[in-house]
């Protein structure tokens, strides 16, 4: 094997919470949205796809898995940009024939971004495994949804099974087993990221000390409503089935019917809490809500200076129609919540950076083989 002399440079940490999970979701959508089948161009051999091209200690990644990450990066870029693609990128042309900047083609750029994602993902995987951490049921169920959808996608596009579908997308080395392994790493990394982010519990003294360090920032926040007390409420959300007037009307009818039923039966707080827990599209109890956490009539109503505990209403927000029961407001203020969030983010970033610095990822760029998905390969007919 060639020497891995092209070391991964220290690049800015681009991860946001569960970013790799978002990439998988986009990947699933991209697979489903690809146009009809095209004949593939000259393909890579299975041997080339099995070759290790990224290493970290005793761990290595082959070209097949690299293609999983690379094309996920591509479809995430194209999907998130929508109609606002950079002028220098033409999805109908080969990526290695288009300049991203003076020194790199779009293929070079995407490969750099792919290496950042691989570094961020696998660093979290290694740390999770060392800590004995396993993803919870929510992540596992979400992953299985993607896996289950592959068979239906393959059949709807005329492929003879998932393996044929994956090989048309990622090259001759692709298999159901390796794709599941890729998804498992991705979801495990996302789950452990959430664990690291949410784990710390800060005292009021720690939050106050953090505010003192950033006094100027929070002083500006206080001038713009930072002293507003956070609100607590039971919120029963009825989400519309689609973004149509009819769907929104149905959601409003459902909300008003539930509200009227509760009023007729008891009008008691305990019964409203039970109703919200059993019928809301999101958790019924909302605690420490800031104005930025809600929208529309709901935000205006909750933060009305005249609001009192026990007040109720049916209100529209960007999410849907809400049946609301106001509770005693929190003792905490908007600036305290923002400070806690900032402290949590800074604490996570420090720990994540420490984890990443434990691992050195090396790439043999000369051995990299990227297989263009059939959907992106020009058709002769």
Short mmCIF file of C-alpha atoms in Angstrom, two decimals:
data_model
loop_
_atom_site.label_atom_id
_atom_site.label_comp_id
_atom_site.label_asym_id
_atom_site.label_seq_id
_atom_site.Cartn_x
_atom_site.Cartn_y
_atom_site.Cartn_z
CA UNK A 1 0.00 0.00 0.00
CA UNK A 2 1.20 3.49 -0.75
CA UNK A 3 2.31 5.75 2.05
CA UNK A 4 -0.48 7.99 3.28
CA UNK A 5 1.56 11.16 2.98
CA UNK A 6 -1.33 13.54 2.24
CA UNK A 7 -2.37 14.30 5.78
CA UNK A 8 -5.78 15.71 6.50
CA UNK A 9 -5.22 19.36 7.26
CA UNK A 10 -6.67 20.98 10.34
CA UNK A 11 -9.98 22.30 9.02
CA UNK A 12 -12.75 24.27 10.74
CA UNK A 13 -15.21 22.09 12.61
CA UNK A 14 -18.35 22.25 10.47
CA UNK A 15 -20.55 19.91 12.50
CA UNK A 16 -23.75 21.14 14.02
CA UNK A 17 -25.74 18.95 16.34
CA UNK A 18 -26.74 15.77 14.49
CA UNK A 19 -25.40 17.08 11.18
CA UNK A 20 -24.46 13.61 10.06
CA UNK A 21 -28.00 12.48 10.75
CA UNK A 22 -29.27 15.28 8.53
CA UNK A 23 -26.92 14.11 5.80
CA UNK A 24 -28.44 10.63 5.94
CA UNK A 25 -31.95 12.06 5.70
CA UNK A 26 -30.91 14.08 2.66
CA UNK A 27 -29.27 11.00 1.19
CA UNK A 28 -32.50 9.07 1.46
CA UNK A 29 -34.39 11.91 -0.19
CA UNK A 30 -31.76 12.20 -2.92
CA UNK A 31 -31.97 8.53 -3.76
CA UNK A 32 -35.71 8.80 -3.99
CA UNK A 33 -35.57 11.88 -6.23
CA UNK A 34 -33.02 10.68 -8.75
CA UNK A 35 -34.45 10.50 -12.29
CA UNK A 36 -34.90 7.30 -14.28
CA UNK A 37 -32.09 4.84 -14.90
CA UNK A 38 -29.22 5.59 -17.26
CA UNK A 39 -26.52 3.32 -18.55
CA UNK A 40 -23.42 3.66 -16.42
CA UNK A 41 -20.19 4.91 -17.91
CA UNK A 42 -16.86 3.16 -17.52
CA UNK A 43 -16.96 1.77 -13.98
CA UNK A 44 -14.37 0.96 -11.36
CA UNK A 45 -13.37 -2.59 -10.52
CA UNK A 46 -14.46 -4.24 -7.30
CA UNK A 47 -10.78 -4.50 -6.36
CA UNK A 48 -10.30 -0.75 -6.65
CA UNK A 49 -13.40 -0.15 -4.56
CA UNK A 50 -12.11 -2.47 -1.83
CA UNK A 51 -8.79 -0.61 -1.56
CA UNK A 52 -8.18 1.27 1.69
CA UNK A 53 -7.82 4.99 1.06
CA UNK A 54 -8.37 6.54 4.51
CA UNK A 55 -6.66 5.30 7.66
CA UNK A 56 -6.57 6.20 11.34
CA UNK A 57 -4.32 3.92 13.36
CA UNK A 58 -5.48 0.35 12.80
CA UNK A 59 -8.78 1.50 11.28
CA UNK A 60 -9.23 1.97 7.55
CA UNK A 61 -11.93 2.97 5.07
CA UNK A 62 -12.22 1.63 1.53
CA UNK A 63 -13.33 3.43 -1.62
CA UNK A 64 -16.86 2.06 -1.42
CA UNK A 65 -17.50 3.66 1.97
CA UNK A 66 -15.71 6.82 0.86
CA UNK A 67 -18.23 7.03 -2.00
CA UNK A 68 -21.10 6.73 0.50
CA UNK A 69 -19.77 9.79 2.31
CA UNK A 70 -18.75 11.70 -0.81
CA UNK A 71 -22.06 11.45 -2.65
CA UNK A 72 -23.99 12.14 0.54
CA UNK A 73 -21.93 15.35 0.76
CA UNK A 74 -22.75 16.18 -2.85
CA UNK A 75 -26.48 15.61 -2.55
CA UNK A 76 -26.59 17.49 0.75
CA UNK A 77 -24.93 20.47 -0.96
CA UNK A 78 -27.20 20.40 -4.00
CA UNK A 79 -30.35 19.65 -2.01
CA UNK A 80 -29.80 22.38 0.60
CA UNK A 81 -28.84 24.98 -2.02
CA UNK A 82 -31.89 24.32 -4.18
CA UNK A 83 -32.12 27.00 -6.84
CA UNK A 84 -29.31 28.98 -5.20
CA UNK A 85 -26.41 26.84 -6.39
CA UNK A 86 -23.09 28.66 -6.79
CA UNK A 87 -22.59 29.92 -10.33
CA UNK A 88 -19.38 27.93 -10.66
CA UNK A 89 -21.20 24.60 -10.08
CA UNK A 90 -23.09 22.94 -12.93
CA UNK A 91 -24.58 19.61 -11.75
CA UNK A 92 -24.82 18.41 -15.36
CA UNK A 93 -21.04 18.56 -15.84
CA UNK A 94 -18.21 16.45 -14.33
CA UNK A 95 -17.14 17.84 -10.97
CA UNK A 96 -13.43 17.42 -11.70
CA UNK A 97 -13.77 19.73 -14.73
CA UNK A 98 -15.20 22.68 -12.78
CA UNK A 99 -13.12 25.06 -10.65
CA UNK A 100 -14.24 25.73 -7.09
CA UNK A 101 -11.42 28.22 -6.59
CA UNK A 102 -7.99 28.89 -8.07
CA UNK A 103 -6.45 25.77 -6.57
CA UNK A 104 -9.30 23.25 -6.39
CA UNK A 105 -11.96 21.74 -8.58
CA UNK A 106 -15.41 21.08 -7.19
CA UNK A 107 -14.39 17.44 -6.81
CA UNK A 108 -11.37 18.50 -4.73
CA UNK A 109 -13.55 20.74 -2.59
CA UNK A 110 -16.17 18.06 -2.00
CA UNK A 111 -13.46 15.56 -1.15
CA UNK A 112 -12.09 18.00 1.45
CA UNK A 113 -15.58 18.39 2.92
CA UNK A 114 -16.02 14.63 2.87
CA UNK A 115 -12.83 14.20 4.88
CA UNK A 116 -14.11 16.68 7.46
CA UNK A 117 -17.31 14.66 7.78
CA UNK A 118 -15.38 11.39 8.01
CA UNK A 119 -13.11 12.86 10.68
CA UNK A 120 -16.03 14.27 12.69
CA UNK A 121 -18.12 11.12 12.34
CA UNK A 122 -15.50 8.49 13.04
CA UNK A 123 -13.94 10.45 15.91
CA UNK A 124 -17.34 10.36 17.60
CA UNK A 125 -17.77 6.67 16.75
CA UNK A 126 -14.38 5.80 18.29
CA UNK A 127 -15.16 7.85 21.41
CA UNK A 128 -18.63 6.31 21.73
CA UNK A 129 -17.27 2.78 21.43
CA UNK A 130 -14.55 3.50 23.99
CA UNK A 131 -17.19 4.85 26.39
CA UNK A 132 -19.46 1.83 25.83
CA UNK A 133 -22.16 4.11 24.47
CA UNK A 134 -24.91 2.71 22.22
CA UNK A 135 -27.50 4.62 20.24
CA UNK A 136 -30.99 4.69 21.71
CA UNK A 137 -34.20 3.33 20.25
CA UNK A 138 -35.09 6.61 18.53
CA UNK A 139 -31.92 6.63 16.45
CA UNK A 140 -32.09 2.91 15.77
CA UNK A 141 -35.69 3.19 14.56
CA UNK A 142 -34.82 6.15 12.34
CA UNK A 143 -31.98 4.19 10.77
CA UNK A 144 -34.21 1.21 10.13
CA UNK A 145 -36.67 3.49 8.34
CA UNK A 146 -33.91 4.44 5.88
CA UNK A 147 -32.88 0.80 5.45
CA UNK A 148 -36.46 -0.35 4.88
CA UNK A 149 -37.00 2.40 2.34
CA UNK A 150 -34.11 1.19 0.17
CA UNK A 151 -35.95 -1.93 -0.95
CA UNK A 152 -39.03 0.03 -1.98
CA UNK A 153 -36.89 2.60 -3.81
CA UNK A 154 -34.97 -0.12 -5.63
CA UNK A 155 -38.15 -1.83 -6.77
CA UNK A 156 -39.83 1.39 -7.89
CA UNK A 157 -36.82 2.22 -10.06
CA UNK A 158 -36.60 -1.18 -11.69
CA UNK A 159 -33.53 -2.55 -9.92
CA UNK A 160 -33.23 -6.22 -9.05
CA UNK A 161 -32.83 -5.80 -5.32
CA UNK A 162 -31.09 -3.38 -2.97
CA UNK A 163 -27.57 -4.52 -3.90
CA UNK A 164 -28.09 -3.68 -7.58
CA UNK A 165 -29.53 -0.32 -6.55
CA UNK A 166 -26.56 0.46 -4.30
CA UNK A 167 -24.01 -0.65 -6.90
CA UNK A 168 -25.64 1.58 -9.51
CA UNK A 169 -25.32 4.42 -7.03
CA UNK A 170 -21.91 3.80 -5.47
CA UNK A 171 -19.95 1.37 -7.63
CA UNK A 172 -19.36 -2.41 -7.85
CA UNK A 173 -18.15 -2.76 -4.26
CA UNK A 174 -21.40 -1.56 -2.68
CA UNK A 175 -23.35 -4.04 -0.57
CA UNK A 176 -26.27 -3.94 1.82
CA UNK A 177 -23.90 -4.91 4.64
CA UNK A 178 -21.40 -2.10 4.01
CA UNK A 179 -24.14 0.48 3.51
CA UNK A 180 -25.74 -0.54 6.81
CA UNK A 181 -22.32 -0.23 8.47
CA UNK A 182 -22.01 3.29 7.06
CA UNK A 183 -25.46 4.20 8.37
CA UNK A 184 -24.68 2.67 11.77
CA UNK A 185 -21.55 4.80 12.14
CA UNK A 186 -23.45 7.89 11.04
CA UNK A 187 -26.32 7.40 13.46
CA UNK A 188 -24.05 6.38 16.34
CA UNK A 189 -21.99 9.54 15.84
CA UNK A 190 -25.13 11.68 15.82
CA UNK A 191 -26.48 9.99 18.96
CA UNK A 192 -23.19 10.42 20.84
CA UNK A 193 -22.98 14.05 19.74
CA UNK A 194 -26.41 14.66 21.26
CA UNK A 195 -25.30 12.84 24.41
CA UNK A 196 -22.23 15.04 24.79
CA UNK A 197 -24.23 18.18 24.08
CA UNK A 198 -27.07 17.48 26.51
CA UNK A 199 -25.14 15.78 29.30
CA UNK A 200 -23.73 18.78 31.24
CA UNK A 201 -25.89 20.24 34.01
CA UNK A 202 -24.98 23.81 34.96
CA UNK A 203 -25.67 25.54 38.26
CA UNK A 204 -26.98 29.09 38.42
CA UNK A 205 -23.54 30.10 39.77
CA UNK A 206 -21.81 28.63 36.70
CA UNK A 207 -24.20 30.39 34.36
CA UNK A 208 -23.72 33.68 36.23
CA UNK A 209 -19.94 33.30 36.03
CA UNK A 210 -20.18 32.67 32.29
CA UNK A 211 -22.30 35.80 31.91
CA UNK A 212 -19.68 37.82 33.76
CA UNK A 213 -17.06 36.67 31.24
CA UNK A 214 -19.30 37.81 28.38
CA UNK A 215 -20.89 40.78 30.11
CA UNK A 216 -20.94 43.05 27.05
CA UNK A 217 -22.80 40.49 24.91
CA UNK A 218 -25.51 39.90 27.49
CA UNK A 219 -25.83 43.60 28.26
CA UNK A 220 -26.80 44.13 24.61
CA UNK A 221 -29.27 41.25 24.90
CA UNK A 222 -30.84 42.81 27.98
CA UNK A 223 -31.45 46.01 26.02
CA UNK A 224 -33.55 43.94 23.58
CA UNK A 225 -35.88 42.04 25.88
CA UNK A 226 -33.27 39.98 27.71
CA UNK A 227 -34.97 40.54 31.06
CA UNK A 228 -38.23 39.03 29.79
CA UNK A 229 -39.24 36.09 31.97
CA UNK A 230 -39.52 32.73 30.27
CA UNK A 231 -42.98 31.23 30.05
CA UNK A 232 -44.37 27.82 30.99
CA UNK A 233 -47.51 26.36 29.44
CA UNK A 234 -49.32 23.26 28.33
CA UNK A 235 -49.55 23.35 24.54
CA UNK A 236 -51.65 20.90 22.54
CA UNK A 237 -50.41 21.19 18.97
CA UNK A 238 -52.60 20.08 16.05
CA UNK A 239 -50.37 20.01 12.97
CA UNK A 240 -51.95 20.27 9.51
CA UNK A 241 -51.53 17.17 7.32
CA UNK A 242 -50.17 19.35 4.51
CA UNK A 243 -49.53 22.96 3.57
CA UNK A 244 -52.98 23.57 2.08
CA UNK A 245 -55.84 25.74 3.24
CA UNK A 246 -57.99 22.65 3.70
CA UNK A 247 -55.38 20.94 5.88
CA UNK A 248 -55.00 24.04 8.06
CA UNK A 249 -58.77 24.32 8.40
CA UNK A 250 -58.94 20.69 9.52
CA UNK A 251 -56.20 21.29 12.10
CA UNK A 252 -58.08 24.31 13.44
CA UNK A 253 -61.32 22.32 13.67
CA UNK A 254 -59.53 19.55 15.58
CA UNK A 255 -57.98 22.06 18.01
CA UNK A 256 -61.26 23.86 18.68
CA UNK A 257 -63.13 20.58 19.12
CA UNK A 258 -60.62 19.33 21.69
CA UNK A 259 -60.75 22.68 23.48
CA UNK A 260 -64.54 22.70 23.61
CA UNK A 261 -64.63 19.09 24.83
CA UNK A 262 -62.18 19.84 27.65
CA UNK A 263 -64.15 22.93 28.70
CA UNK A 264 -67.44 21.00 28.71
CA UNK A 265 -66.08 18.03 30.66
CA UNK A 266 -64.16 19.79 33.45
CA UNK A 267 -61.99 22.75 32.44
CA UNK A 268 -59.47 21.54 35.03
CA UNK A 269 -55.69 22.00 34.66
CA UNK A 270 -54.92 18.33 35.38
CA UNK A 271 -57.31 17.19 32.65
CA UNK A 272 -55.81 19.68 30.21
CA UNK A 273 -52.34 18.29 30.97
CA UNK A 274 -53.58 14.77 30.25
CA UNK A 275 -55.28 15.93 27.05
CA UNK A 276 -52.11 17.68 25.85
CA UNK A 277 -49.92 14.64 26.59
CA UNK A 278 -52.22 12.30 24.66
CA UNK A 279 -53.19 14.46 21.66
CA UNK A 280 -50.36 16.91 21.00
CA UNK A 281 -48.00 16.38 18.06
CA UNK A 282 -45.18 17.53 20.37
CA UNK A 283 -44.63 17.13 24.15
CA UNK A 284 -47.50 18.84 25.91
CA UNK A 285 -45.58 20.60 28.69
CA UNK A 286 -43.46 23.50 27.41
CA UNK A 287 -41.04 24.87 30.00
CA UNK A 288 -38.75 27.90 29.88
CA UNK A 289 -40.16 29.10 26.57
CA UNK A 290 -38.56 32.22 25.11
CA UNK A 291 -40.11 34.46 22.43
CA UNK A 292 -37.81 32.92 19.81
CA UNK A 293 -39.12 29.43 20.64
CA UNK A 294 -42.59 30.12 19.26
CA UNK A 295 -44.29 32.14 16.54
CA UNK A 296 -47.45 33.86 15.37
CA UNK A 297 -50.42 34.25 17.67
CA UNK A 298 -48.91 31.79 20.14
CA UNK A 299 -45.85 34.00 20.74
CA UNK A 300 -47.91 37.17 21.04
CA UNK A 301 -50.33 35.54 23.49
CA UNK A 302 -47.75 33.86 25.74
CA UNK A 303 -45.69 37.02 26.15
CA UNK A 304 -48.57 39.46 26.55
CA UNK A 305 -47.80 41.46 29.73
CA UNK A 306 -51.38 40.81 30.87
CA UNK A 307 -51.03 37.01 30.65
CA UNK A 308 -52.03 35.18 33.84
CA UNK A 309 -51.74 31.52 34.95
CA UNK A 310 -54.87 29.62 34.01
CA UNK A 311 -55.55 31.63 30.84
CA UNK A 312 -56.47 29.47 27.84
CA UNK A 313 -56.82 30.01 24.11
CA UNK A 314 -56.77 28.43 20.66
CA UNK A 315 -53.98 30.04 18.63
CA UNK A 316 -52.20 29.66 15.32
CA UNK A 317 -48.42 29.37 14.97
CA UNK A 318 -46.07 28.40 12.16
CA UNK A 319 -46.33 24.77 13.32
CA UNK A 320 -50.13 24.52 13.34
CA UNK A 321 -53.08 25.24 15.65
CA UNK A 322 -52.41 25.24 19.39
CA UNK A 323 -54.68 24.82 22.39
CA UNK A 324 -52.80 26.59 25.21
CA UNK A 325 -53.03 26.66 29.00
CA UNK A 326 -50.76 29.26 30.65
CA UNK A 327 -48.84 28.28 33.80
CA UNK A 328 -46.80 30.29 36.28
CA UNK A 329 -43.94 31.94 34.39
CA UNK A 330 -40.38 30.82 35.02
CA UNK A 331 -38.08 32.62 37.42
CA UNK A 332 -35.46 32.59 34.68
CA UNK A 333 -35.09 35.23 31.99
CA UNK A 334 -34.29 35.20 28.29
CA UNK A 335 -30.66 36.19 28.86
CA UNK A 336 -30.19 33.40 31.41
CA UNK A 337 -31.50 30.82 28.95
CA UNK A 338 -29.29 32.21 26.18
CA UNK A 339 -26.28 32.12 28.47
CA UNK A 340 -26.97 28.51 29.39
CA UNK A 341 -27.29 27.57 25.71
CA UNK A 342 -24.07 29.39 24.88
CA UNK A 343 -22.25 27.73 27.77
CA UNK A 344 -23.58 24.33 26.69
CA UNK A 345 -22.45 24.87 23.11
CA UNK A 346 -19.01 26.07 24.18
CA UNK A 347 -18.63 23.12 26.54
CA UNK A 348 -19.61 20.69 23.78
CA UNK A 349 -17.26 22.28 21.24
CA UNK A 350 -14.36 22.02 23.68
CA UNK A 351 -15.06 18.34 24.35
CA UNK A 352 -15.62 17.56 20.66
CA UNK A 353 -12.36 19.28 19.74
CA UNK A 354 -10.53 17.28 22.41
CA UNK A 355 -11.97 14.07 20.95
CA UNK A 356 -11.00 14.99 17.39
CA UNK A 357 -7.46 15.86 18.38
CA UNK A 358 -6.93 12.29 19.62
CA UNK A 359 -7.18 10.90 16.08
CA UNK A 360 -5.17 11.54 12.93
CA UNK A 361 -6.87 10.65 9.66
CA UNK A 362 -4.71 10.20 6.55
CA UNK A 363 -5.87 9.92 2.97
CA UNK A 364 -4.13 8.46 -0.08
CA UNK A 365 -5.58 10.76 -2.73
CA UNK A 366 -3.81 8.89 -5.53
CA UNK A 367 -5.81 5.77 -4.64
CA UNK A 368 -9.20 7.48 -4.39
CA UNK A 369 -11.80 6.12 -6.85
CA UNK A 370 -15.06 8.03 -7.14
CA UNK A 371 -17.88 6.35 -9.06
CA UNK A 372 -20.45 8.71 -10.55
CA UNK A 373 -23.99 7.52 -9.76
CA UNK A 374 -25.90 6.28 -12.80
CA UNK A 375 -28.44 9.05 -12.31
CA UNK A 376 -25.66 11.59 -12.92
CA UNK A 377 -24.16 9.71 -15.88
CA UNK A 378 -25.14 11.06 -19.30
CA UNK A 379 -27.46 8.73 -21.20
CA UNK A 380 -26.87 7.86 -24.85
CA UNK A 381 -30.58 7.74 -25.47
#
